[in-house]
PDB file of C-alpha atoms in Angstrom:
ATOM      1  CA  UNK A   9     -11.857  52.297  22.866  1.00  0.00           C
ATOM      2  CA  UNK A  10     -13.186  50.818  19.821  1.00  0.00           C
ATOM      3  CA  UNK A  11     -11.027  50.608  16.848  1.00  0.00           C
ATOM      4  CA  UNK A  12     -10.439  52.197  13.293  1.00  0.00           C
ATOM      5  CA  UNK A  13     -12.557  50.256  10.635  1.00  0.00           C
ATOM      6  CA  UNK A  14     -11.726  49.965   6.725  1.00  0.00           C
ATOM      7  CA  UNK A  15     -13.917  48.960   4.531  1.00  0.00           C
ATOM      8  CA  UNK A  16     -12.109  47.627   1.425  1.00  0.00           C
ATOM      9  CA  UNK A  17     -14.268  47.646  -1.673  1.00  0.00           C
ATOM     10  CA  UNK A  18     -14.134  46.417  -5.264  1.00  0.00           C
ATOM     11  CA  UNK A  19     -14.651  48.976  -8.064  1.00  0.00           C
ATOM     12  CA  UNK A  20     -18.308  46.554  -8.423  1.00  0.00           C
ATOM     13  CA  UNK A  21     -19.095  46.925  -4.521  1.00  0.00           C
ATOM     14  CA  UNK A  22     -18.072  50.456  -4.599  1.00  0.00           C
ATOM     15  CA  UNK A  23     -20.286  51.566  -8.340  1.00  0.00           C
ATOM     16  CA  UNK A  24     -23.219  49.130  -6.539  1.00  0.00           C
ATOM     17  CA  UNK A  25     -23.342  50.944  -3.283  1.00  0.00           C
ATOM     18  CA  UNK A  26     -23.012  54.368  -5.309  1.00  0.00           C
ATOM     19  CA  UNK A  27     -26.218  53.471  -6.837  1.00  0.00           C
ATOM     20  CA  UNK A  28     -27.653  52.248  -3.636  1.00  0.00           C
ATOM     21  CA  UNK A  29     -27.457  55.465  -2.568  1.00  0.00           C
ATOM     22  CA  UNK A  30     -28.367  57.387  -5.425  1.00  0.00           C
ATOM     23  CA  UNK A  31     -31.591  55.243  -5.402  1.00  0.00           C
ATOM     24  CA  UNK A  32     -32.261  56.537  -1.027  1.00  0.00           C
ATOM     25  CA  UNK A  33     -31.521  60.189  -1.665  1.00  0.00           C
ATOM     26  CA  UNK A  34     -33.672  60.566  -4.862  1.00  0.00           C
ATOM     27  CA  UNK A  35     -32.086  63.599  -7.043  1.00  0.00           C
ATOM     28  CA  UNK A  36     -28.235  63.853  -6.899  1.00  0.00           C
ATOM     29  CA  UNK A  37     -28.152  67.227  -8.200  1.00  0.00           C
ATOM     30  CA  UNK A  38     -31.022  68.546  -5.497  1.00  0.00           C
ATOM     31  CA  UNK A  39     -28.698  66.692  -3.080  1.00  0.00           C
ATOM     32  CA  UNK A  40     -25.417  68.515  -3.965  1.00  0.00           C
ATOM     33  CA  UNK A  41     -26.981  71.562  -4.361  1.00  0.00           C
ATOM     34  CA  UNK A  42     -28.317  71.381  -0.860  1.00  0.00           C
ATOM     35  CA  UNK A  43     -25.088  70.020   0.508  1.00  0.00           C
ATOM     36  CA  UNK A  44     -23.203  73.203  -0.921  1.00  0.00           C
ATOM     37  CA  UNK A  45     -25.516  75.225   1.228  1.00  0.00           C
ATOM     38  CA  UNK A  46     -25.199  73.322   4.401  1.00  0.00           C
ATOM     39  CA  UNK A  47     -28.543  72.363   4.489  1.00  0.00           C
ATOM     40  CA  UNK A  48     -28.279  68.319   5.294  1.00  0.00           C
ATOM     41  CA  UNK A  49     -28.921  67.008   7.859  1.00  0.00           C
ATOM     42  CA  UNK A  50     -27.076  64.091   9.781  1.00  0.00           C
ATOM     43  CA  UNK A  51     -28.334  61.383   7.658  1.00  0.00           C
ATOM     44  CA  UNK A  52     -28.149  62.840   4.573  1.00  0.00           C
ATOM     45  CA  UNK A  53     -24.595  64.119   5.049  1.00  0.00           C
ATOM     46  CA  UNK A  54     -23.250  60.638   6.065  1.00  0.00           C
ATOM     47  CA  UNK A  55     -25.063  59.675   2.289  1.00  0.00           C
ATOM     48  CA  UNK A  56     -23.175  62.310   0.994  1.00  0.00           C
ATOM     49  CA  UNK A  57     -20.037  61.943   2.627  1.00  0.00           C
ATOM     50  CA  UNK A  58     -20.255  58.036   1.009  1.00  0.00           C
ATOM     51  CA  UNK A  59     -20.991  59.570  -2.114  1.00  0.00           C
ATOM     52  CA  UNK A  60     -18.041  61.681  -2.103  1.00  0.00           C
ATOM     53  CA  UNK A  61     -15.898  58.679  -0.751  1.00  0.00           C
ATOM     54  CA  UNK A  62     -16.278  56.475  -3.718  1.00  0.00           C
ATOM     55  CA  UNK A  63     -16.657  58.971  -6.618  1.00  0.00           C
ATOM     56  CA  UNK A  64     -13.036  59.427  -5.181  1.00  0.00           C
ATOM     57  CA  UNK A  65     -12.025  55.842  -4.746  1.00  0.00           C
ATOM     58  CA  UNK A  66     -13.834  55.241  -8.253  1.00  0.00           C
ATOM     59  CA  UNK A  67     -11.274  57.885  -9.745  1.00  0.00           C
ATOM     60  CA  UNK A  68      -8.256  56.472  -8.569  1.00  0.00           C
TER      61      UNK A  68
ATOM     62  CA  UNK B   1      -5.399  51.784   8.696  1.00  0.00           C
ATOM     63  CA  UNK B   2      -1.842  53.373  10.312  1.00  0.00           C
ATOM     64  CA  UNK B   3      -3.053  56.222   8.964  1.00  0.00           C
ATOM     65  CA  UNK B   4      -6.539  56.675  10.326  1.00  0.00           C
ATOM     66  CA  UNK B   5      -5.420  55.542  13.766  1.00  0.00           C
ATOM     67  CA  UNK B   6      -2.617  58.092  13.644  1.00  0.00           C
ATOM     68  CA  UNK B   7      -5.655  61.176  12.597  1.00  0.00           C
ATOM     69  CA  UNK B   8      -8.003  59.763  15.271  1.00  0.00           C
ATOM     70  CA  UNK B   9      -5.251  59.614  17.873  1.00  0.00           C
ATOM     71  CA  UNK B  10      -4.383  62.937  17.244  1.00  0.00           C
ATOM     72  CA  UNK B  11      -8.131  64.614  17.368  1.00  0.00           C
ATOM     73  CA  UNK B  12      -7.939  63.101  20.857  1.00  0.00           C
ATOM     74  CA  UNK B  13      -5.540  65.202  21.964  1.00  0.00           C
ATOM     75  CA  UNK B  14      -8.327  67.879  22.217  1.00  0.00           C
ATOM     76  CA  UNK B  15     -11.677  64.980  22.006  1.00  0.00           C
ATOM     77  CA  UNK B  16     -10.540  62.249  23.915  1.00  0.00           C
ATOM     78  CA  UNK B  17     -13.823  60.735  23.921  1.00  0.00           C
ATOM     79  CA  UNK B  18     -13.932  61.290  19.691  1.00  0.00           C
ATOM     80  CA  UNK B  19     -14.879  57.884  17.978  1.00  0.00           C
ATOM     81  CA  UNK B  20     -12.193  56.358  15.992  1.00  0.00           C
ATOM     82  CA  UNK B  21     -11.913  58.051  12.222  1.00  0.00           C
ATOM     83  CA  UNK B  22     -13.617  55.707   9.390  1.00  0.00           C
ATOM     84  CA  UNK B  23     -11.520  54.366   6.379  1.00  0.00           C
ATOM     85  CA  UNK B  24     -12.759  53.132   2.749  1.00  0.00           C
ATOM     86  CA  UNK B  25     -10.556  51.708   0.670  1.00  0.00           C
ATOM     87  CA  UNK B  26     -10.371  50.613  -2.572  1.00  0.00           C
ATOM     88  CA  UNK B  27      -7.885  48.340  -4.877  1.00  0.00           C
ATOM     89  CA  UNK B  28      -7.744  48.377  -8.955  1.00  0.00           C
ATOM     90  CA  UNK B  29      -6.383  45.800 -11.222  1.00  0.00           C
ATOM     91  CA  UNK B  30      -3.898  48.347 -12.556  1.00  0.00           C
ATOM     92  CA  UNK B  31      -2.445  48.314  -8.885  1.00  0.00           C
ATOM     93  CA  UNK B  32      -3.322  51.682  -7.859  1.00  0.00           C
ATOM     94  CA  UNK B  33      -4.782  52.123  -4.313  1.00  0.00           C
ATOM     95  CA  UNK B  34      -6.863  54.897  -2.962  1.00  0.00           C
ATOM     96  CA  UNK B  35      -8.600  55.471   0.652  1.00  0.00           C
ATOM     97  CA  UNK B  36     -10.110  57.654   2.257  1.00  0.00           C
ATOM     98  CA  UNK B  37     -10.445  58.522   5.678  1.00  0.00           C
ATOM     99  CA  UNK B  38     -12.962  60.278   8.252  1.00  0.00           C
ATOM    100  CA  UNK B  39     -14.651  61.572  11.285  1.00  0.00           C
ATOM    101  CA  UNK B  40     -17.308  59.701  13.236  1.00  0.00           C
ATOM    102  CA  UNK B  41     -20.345  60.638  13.518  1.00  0.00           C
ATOM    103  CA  UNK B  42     -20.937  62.890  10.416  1.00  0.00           C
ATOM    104  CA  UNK B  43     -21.924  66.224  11.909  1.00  0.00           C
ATOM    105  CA  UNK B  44     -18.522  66.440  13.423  1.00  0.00           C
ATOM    106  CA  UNK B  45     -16.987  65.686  16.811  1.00  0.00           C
ATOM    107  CA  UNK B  46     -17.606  67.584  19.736  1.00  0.00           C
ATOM    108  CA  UNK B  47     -15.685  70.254  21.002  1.00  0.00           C
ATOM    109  CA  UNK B  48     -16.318  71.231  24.389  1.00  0.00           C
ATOM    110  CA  UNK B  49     -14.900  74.487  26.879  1.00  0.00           C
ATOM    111  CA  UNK B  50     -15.230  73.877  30.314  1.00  0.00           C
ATOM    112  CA  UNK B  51     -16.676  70.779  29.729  1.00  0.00           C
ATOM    113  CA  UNK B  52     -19.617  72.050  27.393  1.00  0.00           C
ATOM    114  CA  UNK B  53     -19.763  71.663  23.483  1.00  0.00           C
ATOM    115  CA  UNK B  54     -19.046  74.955  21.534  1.00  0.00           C
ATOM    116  CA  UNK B  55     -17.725  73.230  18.617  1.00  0.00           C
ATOM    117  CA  UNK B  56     -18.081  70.400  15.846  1.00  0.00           C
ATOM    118  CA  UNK B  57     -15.077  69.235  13.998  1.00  0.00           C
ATOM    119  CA  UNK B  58     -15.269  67.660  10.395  1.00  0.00           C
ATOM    120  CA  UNK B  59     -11.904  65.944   9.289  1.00  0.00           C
ATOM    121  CA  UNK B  60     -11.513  64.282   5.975  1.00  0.00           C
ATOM    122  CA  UNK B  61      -8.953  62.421   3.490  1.00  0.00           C
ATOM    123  CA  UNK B  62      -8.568  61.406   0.524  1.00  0.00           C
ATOM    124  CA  UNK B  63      -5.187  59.482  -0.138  1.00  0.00           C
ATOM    125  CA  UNK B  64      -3.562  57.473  -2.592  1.00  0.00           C
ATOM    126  CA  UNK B  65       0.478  56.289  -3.188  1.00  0.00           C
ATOM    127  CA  UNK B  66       2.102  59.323  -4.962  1.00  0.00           C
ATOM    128  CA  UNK B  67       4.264  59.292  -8.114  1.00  0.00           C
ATOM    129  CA  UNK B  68       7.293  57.106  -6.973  1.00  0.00           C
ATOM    130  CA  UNK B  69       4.527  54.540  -5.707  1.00  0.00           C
ATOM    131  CA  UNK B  70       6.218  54.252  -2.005  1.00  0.00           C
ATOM    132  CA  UNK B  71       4.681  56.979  -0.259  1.00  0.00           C
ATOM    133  CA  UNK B  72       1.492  57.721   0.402  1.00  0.00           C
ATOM    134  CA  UNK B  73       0.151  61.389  -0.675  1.00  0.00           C
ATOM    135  CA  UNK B  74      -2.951  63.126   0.231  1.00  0.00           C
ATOM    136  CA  UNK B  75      -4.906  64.015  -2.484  1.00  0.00           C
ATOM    137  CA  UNK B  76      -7.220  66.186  -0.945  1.00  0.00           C
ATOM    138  CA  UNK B  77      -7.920  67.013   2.320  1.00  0.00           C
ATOM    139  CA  UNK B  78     -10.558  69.355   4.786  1.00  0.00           C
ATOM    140  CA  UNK B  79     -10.600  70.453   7.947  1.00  0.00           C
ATOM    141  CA  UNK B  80     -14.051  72.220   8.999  1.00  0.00           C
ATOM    142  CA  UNK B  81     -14.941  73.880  11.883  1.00  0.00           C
ATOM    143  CA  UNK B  82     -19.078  74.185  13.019  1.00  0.00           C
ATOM    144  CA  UNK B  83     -20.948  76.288  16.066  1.00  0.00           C
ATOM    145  CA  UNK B  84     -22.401  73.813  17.837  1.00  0.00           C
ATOM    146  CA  UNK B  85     -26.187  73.784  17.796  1.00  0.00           C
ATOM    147  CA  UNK B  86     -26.300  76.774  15.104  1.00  0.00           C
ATOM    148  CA  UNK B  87     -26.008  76.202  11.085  1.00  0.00           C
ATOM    149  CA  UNK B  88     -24.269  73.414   9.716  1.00  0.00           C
ATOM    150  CA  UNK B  89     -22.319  75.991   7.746  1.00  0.00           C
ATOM    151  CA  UNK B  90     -18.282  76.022   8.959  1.00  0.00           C
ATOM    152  CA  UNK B  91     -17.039  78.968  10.460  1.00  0.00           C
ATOM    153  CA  UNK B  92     -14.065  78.134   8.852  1.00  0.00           C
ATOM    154  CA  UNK B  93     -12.080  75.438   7.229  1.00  0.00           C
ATOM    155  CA  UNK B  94      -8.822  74.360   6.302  1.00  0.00           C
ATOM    156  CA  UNK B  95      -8.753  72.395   2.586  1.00  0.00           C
ATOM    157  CA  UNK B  96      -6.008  71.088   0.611  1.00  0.00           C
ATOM    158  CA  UNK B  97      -6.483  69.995  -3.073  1.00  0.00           C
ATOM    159  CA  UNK B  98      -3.154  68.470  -4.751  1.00  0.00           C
ATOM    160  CA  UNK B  99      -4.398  68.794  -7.753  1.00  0.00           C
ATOM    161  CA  UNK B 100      -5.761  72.581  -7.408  1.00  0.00           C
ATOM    162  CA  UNK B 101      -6.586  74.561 -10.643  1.00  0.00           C
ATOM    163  CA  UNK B 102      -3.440  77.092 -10.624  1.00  0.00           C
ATOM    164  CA  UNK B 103      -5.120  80.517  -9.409  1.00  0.00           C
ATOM    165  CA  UNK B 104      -6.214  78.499  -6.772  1.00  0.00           C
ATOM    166  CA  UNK B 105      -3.614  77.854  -3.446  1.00  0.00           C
ATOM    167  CA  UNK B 106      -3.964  74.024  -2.879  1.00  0.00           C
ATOM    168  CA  UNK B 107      -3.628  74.948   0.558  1.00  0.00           C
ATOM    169  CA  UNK B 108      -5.657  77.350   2.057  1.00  0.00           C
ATOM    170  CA  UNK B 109      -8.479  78.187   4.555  1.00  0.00           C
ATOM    171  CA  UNK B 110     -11.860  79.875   4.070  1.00  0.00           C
ATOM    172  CA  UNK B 111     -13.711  82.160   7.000  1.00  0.00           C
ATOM    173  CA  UNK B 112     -17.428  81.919   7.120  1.00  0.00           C
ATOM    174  CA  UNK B 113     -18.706  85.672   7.572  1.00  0.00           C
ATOM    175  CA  UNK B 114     -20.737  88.436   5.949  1.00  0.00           C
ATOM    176  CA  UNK B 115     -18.793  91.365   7.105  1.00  0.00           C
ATOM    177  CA  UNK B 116     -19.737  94.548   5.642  1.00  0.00           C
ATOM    178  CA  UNK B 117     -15.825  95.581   4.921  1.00  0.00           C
ATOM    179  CA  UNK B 118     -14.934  92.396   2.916  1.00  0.00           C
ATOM    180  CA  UNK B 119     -18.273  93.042   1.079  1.00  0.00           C
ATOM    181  CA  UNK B 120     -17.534  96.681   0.192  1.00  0.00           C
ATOM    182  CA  UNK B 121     -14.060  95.350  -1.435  1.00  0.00           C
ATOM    183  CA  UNK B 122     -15.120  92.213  -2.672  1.00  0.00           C
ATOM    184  CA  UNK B 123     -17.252  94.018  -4.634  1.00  0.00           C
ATOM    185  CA  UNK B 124     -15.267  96.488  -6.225  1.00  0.00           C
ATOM    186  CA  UNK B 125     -12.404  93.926  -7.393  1.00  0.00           C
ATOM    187  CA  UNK B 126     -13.379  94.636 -11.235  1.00  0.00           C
ATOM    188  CA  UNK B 127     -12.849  92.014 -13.958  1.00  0.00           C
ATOM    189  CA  UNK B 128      -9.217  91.423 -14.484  1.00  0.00           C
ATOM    190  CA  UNK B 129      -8.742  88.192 -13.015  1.00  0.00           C
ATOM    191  CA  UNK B 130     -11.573  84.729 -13.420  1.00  0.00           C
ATOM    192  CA  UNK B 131     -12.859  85.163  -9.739  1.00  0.00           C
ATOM    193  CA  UNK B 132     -13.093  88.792 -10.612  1.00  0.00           C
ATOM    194  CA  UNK B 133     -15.027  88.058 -13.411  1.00  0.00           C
ATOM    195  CA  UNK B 134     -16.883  85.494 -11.985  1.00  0.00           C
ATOM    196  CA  UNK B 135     -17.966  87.758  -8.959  1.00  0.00           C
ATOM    197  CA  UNK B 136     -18.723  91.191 -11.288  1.00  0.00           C
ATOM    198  CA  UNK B 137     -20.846  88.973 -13.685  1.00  0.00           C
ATOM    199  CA  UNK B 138     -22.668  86.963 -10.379  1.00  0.00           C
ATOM    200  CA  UNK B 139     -26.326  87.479  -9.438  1.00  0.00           C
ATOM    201  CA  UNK B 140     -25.274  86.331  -6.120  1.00  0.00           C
ATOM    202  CA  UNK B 141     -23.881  88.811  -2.908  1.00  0.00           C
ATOM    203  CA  UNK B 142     -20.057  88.001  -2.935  1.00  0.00           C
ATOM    204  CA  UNK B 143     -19.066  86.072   0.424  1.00  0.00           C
ATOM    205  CA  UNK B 144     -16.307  85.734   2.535  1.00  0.00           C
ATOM    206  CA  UNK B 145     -15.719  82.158   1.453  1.00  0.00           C
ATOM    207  CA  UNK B 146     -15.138  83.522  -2.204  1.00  0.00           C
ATOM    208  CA  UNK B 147     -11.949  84.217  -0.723  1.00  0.00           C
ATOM    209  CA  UNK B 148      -8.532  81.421  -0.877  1.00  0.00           C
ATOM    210  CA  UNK B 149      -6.050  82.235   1.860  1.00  0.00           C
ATOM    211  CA  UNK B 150      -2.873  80.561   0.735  1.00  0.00           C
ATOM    212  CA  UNK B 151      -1.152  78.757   3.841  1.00  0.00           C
ATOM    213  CA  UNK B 152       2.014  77.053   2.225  1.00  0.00           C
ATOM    214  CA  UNK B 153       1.469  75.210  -0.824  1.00  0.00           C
ATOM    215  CA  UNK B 154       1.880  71.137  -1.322  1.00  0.00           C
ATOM    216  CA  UNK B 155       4.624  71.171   1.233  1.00  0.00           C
ATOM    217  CA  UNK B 156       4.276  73.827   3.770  1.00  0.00           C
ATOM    218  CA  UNK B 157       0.656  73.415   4.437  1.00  0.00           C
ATOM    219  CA  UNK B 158      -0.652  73.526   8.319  1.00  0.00           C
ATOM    220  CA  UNK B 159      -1.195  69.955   9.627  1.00  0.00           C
ATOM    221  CA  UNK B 160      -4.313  69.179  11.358  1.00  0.00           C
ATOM    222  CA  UNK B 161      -1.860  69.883  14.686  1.00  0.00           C
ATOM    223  CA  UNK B 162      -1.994  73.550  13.780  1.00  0.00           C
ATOM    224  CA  UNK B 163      -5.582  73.809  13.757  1.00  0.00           C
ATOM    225  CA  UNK B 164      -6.149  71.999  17.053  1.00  0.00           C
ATOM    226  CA  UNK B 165      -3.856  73.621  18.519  1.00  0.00           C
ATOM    227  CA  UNK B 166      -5.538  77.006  17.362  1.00  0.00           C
ATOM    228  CA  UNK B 167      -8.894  75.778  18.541  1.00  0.00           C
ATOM    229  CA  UNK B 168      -7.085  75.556  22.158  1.00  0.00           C
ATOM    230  CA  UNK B 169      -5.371  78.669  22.285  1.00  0.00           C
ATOM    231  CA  UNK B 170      -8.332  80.998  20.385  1.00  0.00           C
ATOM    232  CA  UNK B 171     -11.700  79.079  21.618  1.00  0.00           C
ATOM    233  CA  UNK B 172     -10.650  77.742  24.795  1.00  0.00           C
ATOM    234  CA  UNK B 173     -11.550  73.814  24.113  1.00  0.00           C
ATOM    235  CA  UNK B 174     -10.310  71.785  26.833  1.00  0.00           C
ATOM    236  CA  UNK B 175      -6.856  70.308  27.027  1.00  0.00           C
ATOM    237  CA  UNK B 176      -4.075  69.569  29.342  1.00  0.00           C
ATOM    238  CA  UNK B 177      -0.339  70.908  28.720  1.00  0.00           C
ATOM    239  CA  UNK B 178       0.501  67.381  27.846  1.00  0.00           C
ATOM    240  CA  UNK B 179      -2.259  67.332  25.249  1.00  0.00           C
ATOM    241  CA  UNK B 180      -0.590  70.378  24.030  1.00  0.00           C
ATOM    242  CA  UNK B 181       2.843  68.728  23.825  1.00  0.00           C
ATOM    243  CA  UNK B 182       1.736  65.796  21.966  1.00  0.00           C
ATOM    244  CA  UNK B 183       0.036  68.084  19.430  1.00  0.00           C
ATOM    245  CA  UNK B 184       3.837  69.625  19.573  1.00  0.00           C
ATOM    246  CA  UNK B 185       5.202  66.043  18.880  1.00  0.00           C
ATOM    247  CA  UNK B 186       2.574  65.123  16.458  1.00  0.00           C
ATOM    248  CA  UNK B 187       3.819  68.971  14.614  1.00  0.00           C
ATOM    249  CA  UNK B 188       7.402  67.934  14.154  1.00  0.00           C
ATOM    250  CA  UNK B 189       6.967  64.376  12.782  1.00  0.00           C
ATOM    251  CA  UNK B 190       4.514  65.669  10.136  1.00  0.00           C
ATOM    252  CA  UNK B 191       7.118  69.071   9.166  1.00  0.00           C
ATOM    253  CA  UNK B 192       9.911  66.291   9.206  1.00  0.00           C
ATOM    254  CA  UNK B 193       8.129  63.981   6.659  1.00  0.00           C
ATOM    255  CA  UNK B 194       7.328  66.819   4.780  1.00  0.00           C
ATOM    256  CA  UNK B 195      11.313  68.068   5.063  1.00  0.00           C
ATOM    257  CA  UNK B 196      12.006  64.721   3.181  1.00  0.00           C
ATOM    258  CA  UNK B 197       8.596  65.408   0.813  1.00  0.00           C
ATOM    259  CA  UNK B 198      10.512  68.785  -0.104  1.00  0.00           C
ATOM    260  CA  UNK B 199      14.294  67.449  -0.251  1.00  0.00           C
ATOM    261  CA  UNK B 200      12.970  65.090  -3.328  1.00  0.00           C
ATOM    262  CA  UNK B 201      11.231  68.400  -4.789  1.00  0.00           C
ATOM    263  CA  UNK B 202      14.715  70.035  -4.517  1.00  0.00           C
ATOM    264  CA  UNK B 203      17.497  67.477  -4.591  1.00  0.00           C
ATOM    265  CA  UNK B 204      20.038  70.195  -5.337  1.00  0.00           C
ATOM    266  CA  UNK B 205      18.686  72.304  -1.747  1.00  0.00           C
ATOM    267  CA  UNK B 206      19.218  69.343   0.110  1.00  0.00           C
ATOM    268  CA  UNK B 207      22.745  68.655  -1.387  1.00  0.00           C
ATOM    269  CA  UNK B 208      24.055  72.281  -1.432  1.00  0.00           C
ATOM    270  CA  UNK B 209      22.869  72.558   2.378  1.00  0.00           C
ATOM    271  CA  UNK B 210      24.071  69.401   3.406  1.00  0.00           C
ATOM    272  CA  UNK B 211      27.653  70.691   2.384  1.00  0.00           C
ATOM    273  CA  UNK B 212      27.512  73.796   3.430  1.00  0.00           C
ATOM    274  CA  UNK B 213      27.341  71.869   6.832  1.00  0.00           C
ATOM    275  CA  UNK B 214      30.334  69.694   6.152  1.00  0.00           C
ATOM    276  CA  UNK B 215      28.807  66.505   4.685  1.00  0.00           C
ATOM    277  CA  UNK B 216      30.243  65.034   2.111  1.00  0.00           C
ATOM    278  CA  UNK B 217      27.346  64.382  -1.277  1.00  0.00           C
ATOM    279  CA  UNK B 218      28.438  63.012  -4.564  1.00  0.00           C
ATOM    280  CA  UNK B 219      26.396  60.728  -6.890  1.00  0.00           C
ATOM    281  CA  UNK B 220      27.791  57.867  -7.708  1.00  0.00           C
ATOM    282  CA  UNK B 221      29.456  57.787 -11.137  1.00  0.00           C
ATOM    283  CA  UNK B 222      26.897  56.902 -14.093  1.00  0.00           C
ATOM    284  CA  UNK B 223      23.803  57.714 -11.679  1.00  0.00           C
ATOM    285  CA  UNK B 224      21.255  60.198 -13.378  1.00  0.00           C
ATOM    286  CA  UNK B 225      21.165  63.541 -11.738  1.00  0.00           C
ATOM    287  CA  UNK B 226      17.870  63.526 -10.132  1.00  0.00           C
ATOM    288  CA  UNK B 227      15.305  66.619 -11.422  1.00  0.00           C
ATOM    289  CA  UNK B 228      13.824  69.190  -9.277  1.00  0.00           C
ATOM    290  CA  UNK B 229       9.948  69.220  -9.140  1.00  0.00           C
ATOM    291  CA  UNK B 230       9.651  73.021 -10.473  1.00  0.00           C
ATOM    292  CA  UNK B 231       6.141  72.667 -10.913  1.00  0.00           C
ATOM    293  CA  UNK B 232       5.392  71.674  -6.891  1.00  0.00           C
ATOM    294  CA  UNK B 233       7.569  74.646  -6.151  1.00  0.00           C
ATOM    295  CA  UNK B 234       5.965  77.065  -8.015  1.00  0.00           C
ATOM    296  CA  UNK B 235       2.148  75.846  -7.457  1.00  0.00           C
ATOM    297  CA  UNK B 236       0.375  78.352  -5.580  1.00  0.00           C
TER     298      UNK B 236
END
């Protein structure tokens, strides 16, 4: 079996990709909103998953 | 990385075909390190019973070194639970928040429902508390998930162990009695690093205990007597 990846990002990779994705799901508001109600679906929650990954790593 | 391999091998006590957990990491200049870690595919790994999915299981991370800088903490964590093939809403989940607002248990789990009882009370809980408040002033129906079970605090929260394990004894999902004994194992390493997590909270626990069973304790003369961490103790 396959194993565990990390990918290890600078605060620049990680605030570029945030954008990146920002830009491919259009309103992040609409998106969070919709993402409270459960409403995703599998491509759009692995966006917001990311999302969620580096606002974290961002705060750190 | 230890620590991603050590949640994936775990789920695979109850998936064993689940697909290793993801990890992003991240280094500052100041030195501080944070990662986070999680399932594979997004919508949750499958669940089965008798060999057919009933489930979806969402398991996610956030981590970073705590205070003292050697060990790593959890900053927040979630455990979620999905019907598989129905809504993408959880029937349940499992969250931990270590830095949870303090009327909120930073361990706790929420149930998924619209049961006419929990209705009935929920909405008659008047306006002495916030969530009160909130929910009397709301335009919304109060729901189930309004409601924060407390399961433990910072230090006595379940482990991810208890929930599988819960999934195989309440839902049936597949798994051998050895599965069930490394969930077991998997239990008592995470209660025994979390045994040492509490001893720092409560040096003076650890040191009356540890006489009361015959050791001998004594700082060394001139060391600082270490403080308790009240506020972990008293956190909801």
């Amino acid at each position: 079996m396959s194993a565990v990846s990390v990918e290890r990002l600078t605060v620049d990779e990680a605030r570029a990709r945030r954008l990146e994705i920002i830009a491919i799901v259009g309103e992040e508001d609409a998106l969070r909103r919709r993402a409270a109600q459960y409403l995703l679906d599998a491509g759009e929650q692995a966006l917001f998953d990311e999302l969620e990954d580096l606002d974290y790593l961002l705060s750190v | 990385m230890a620590f991603a391999e050590s949640i994936t091998d775990t789920v695979r006590a109850i998936a064993p075909a689940c697909a290793p957990f993801r990890s992003r990491a991240i280094s500052k200049d100041d030195g501080h390190e944070g990662f986070t870690v999680r399932q594979h595919p997004s919508e949750g790994i499958p669940l089965t019973v008798a060999g057919q999915p009933l489930l979806r299981l969402a398991v996610s991370y956030k981590c970073t070194t705590d205070g003292p800088g050697h060990y790593l903490a959890v900053e927040e964590s979630a455990i979620k639970v999905v019907a598989d093939g129905q809504s993408n809403e959880p029937l349940f989940r499992y969250e931990y928040d270590r830095n949870a607002v303090d009327d909120m248990p930073a361990a706790h789990f929420q149930v998924h429902a619209h049961r006419d009882a929990f209705f009935h009370v929920m909405s008659r809980t008047g306006e002495a508390t916030r969530r009160g408040k909130r929910r009397a002033r709301s335009d919304t129906m109060a729901r189930l998930d309004d409601l924060h079970f407390p399961v433990g605090g910072h230090r006595f929260r379940p482990c991810l162990e208890d929930v599988l394990e819960m999934l195989v004894t309440e839902f049936g999902i597949d798994s051998t009695p050895q599965d069930r004994q490394r969930l077991r194992q998997g239990r008592e390493e995470w209660r025994r690093k979390q045994a040492r997590a509490v001893i720092r909270d409560a040096p003076e626990e650890a040191v009356a205990i540890l006489r009361s069973l015959g050791y001998s304790v004594d700082l060394p003369e001139g060391t600082p007597q270490p403080e308790s961490n009240a506020r972990r103790l008293r956190d909801f």
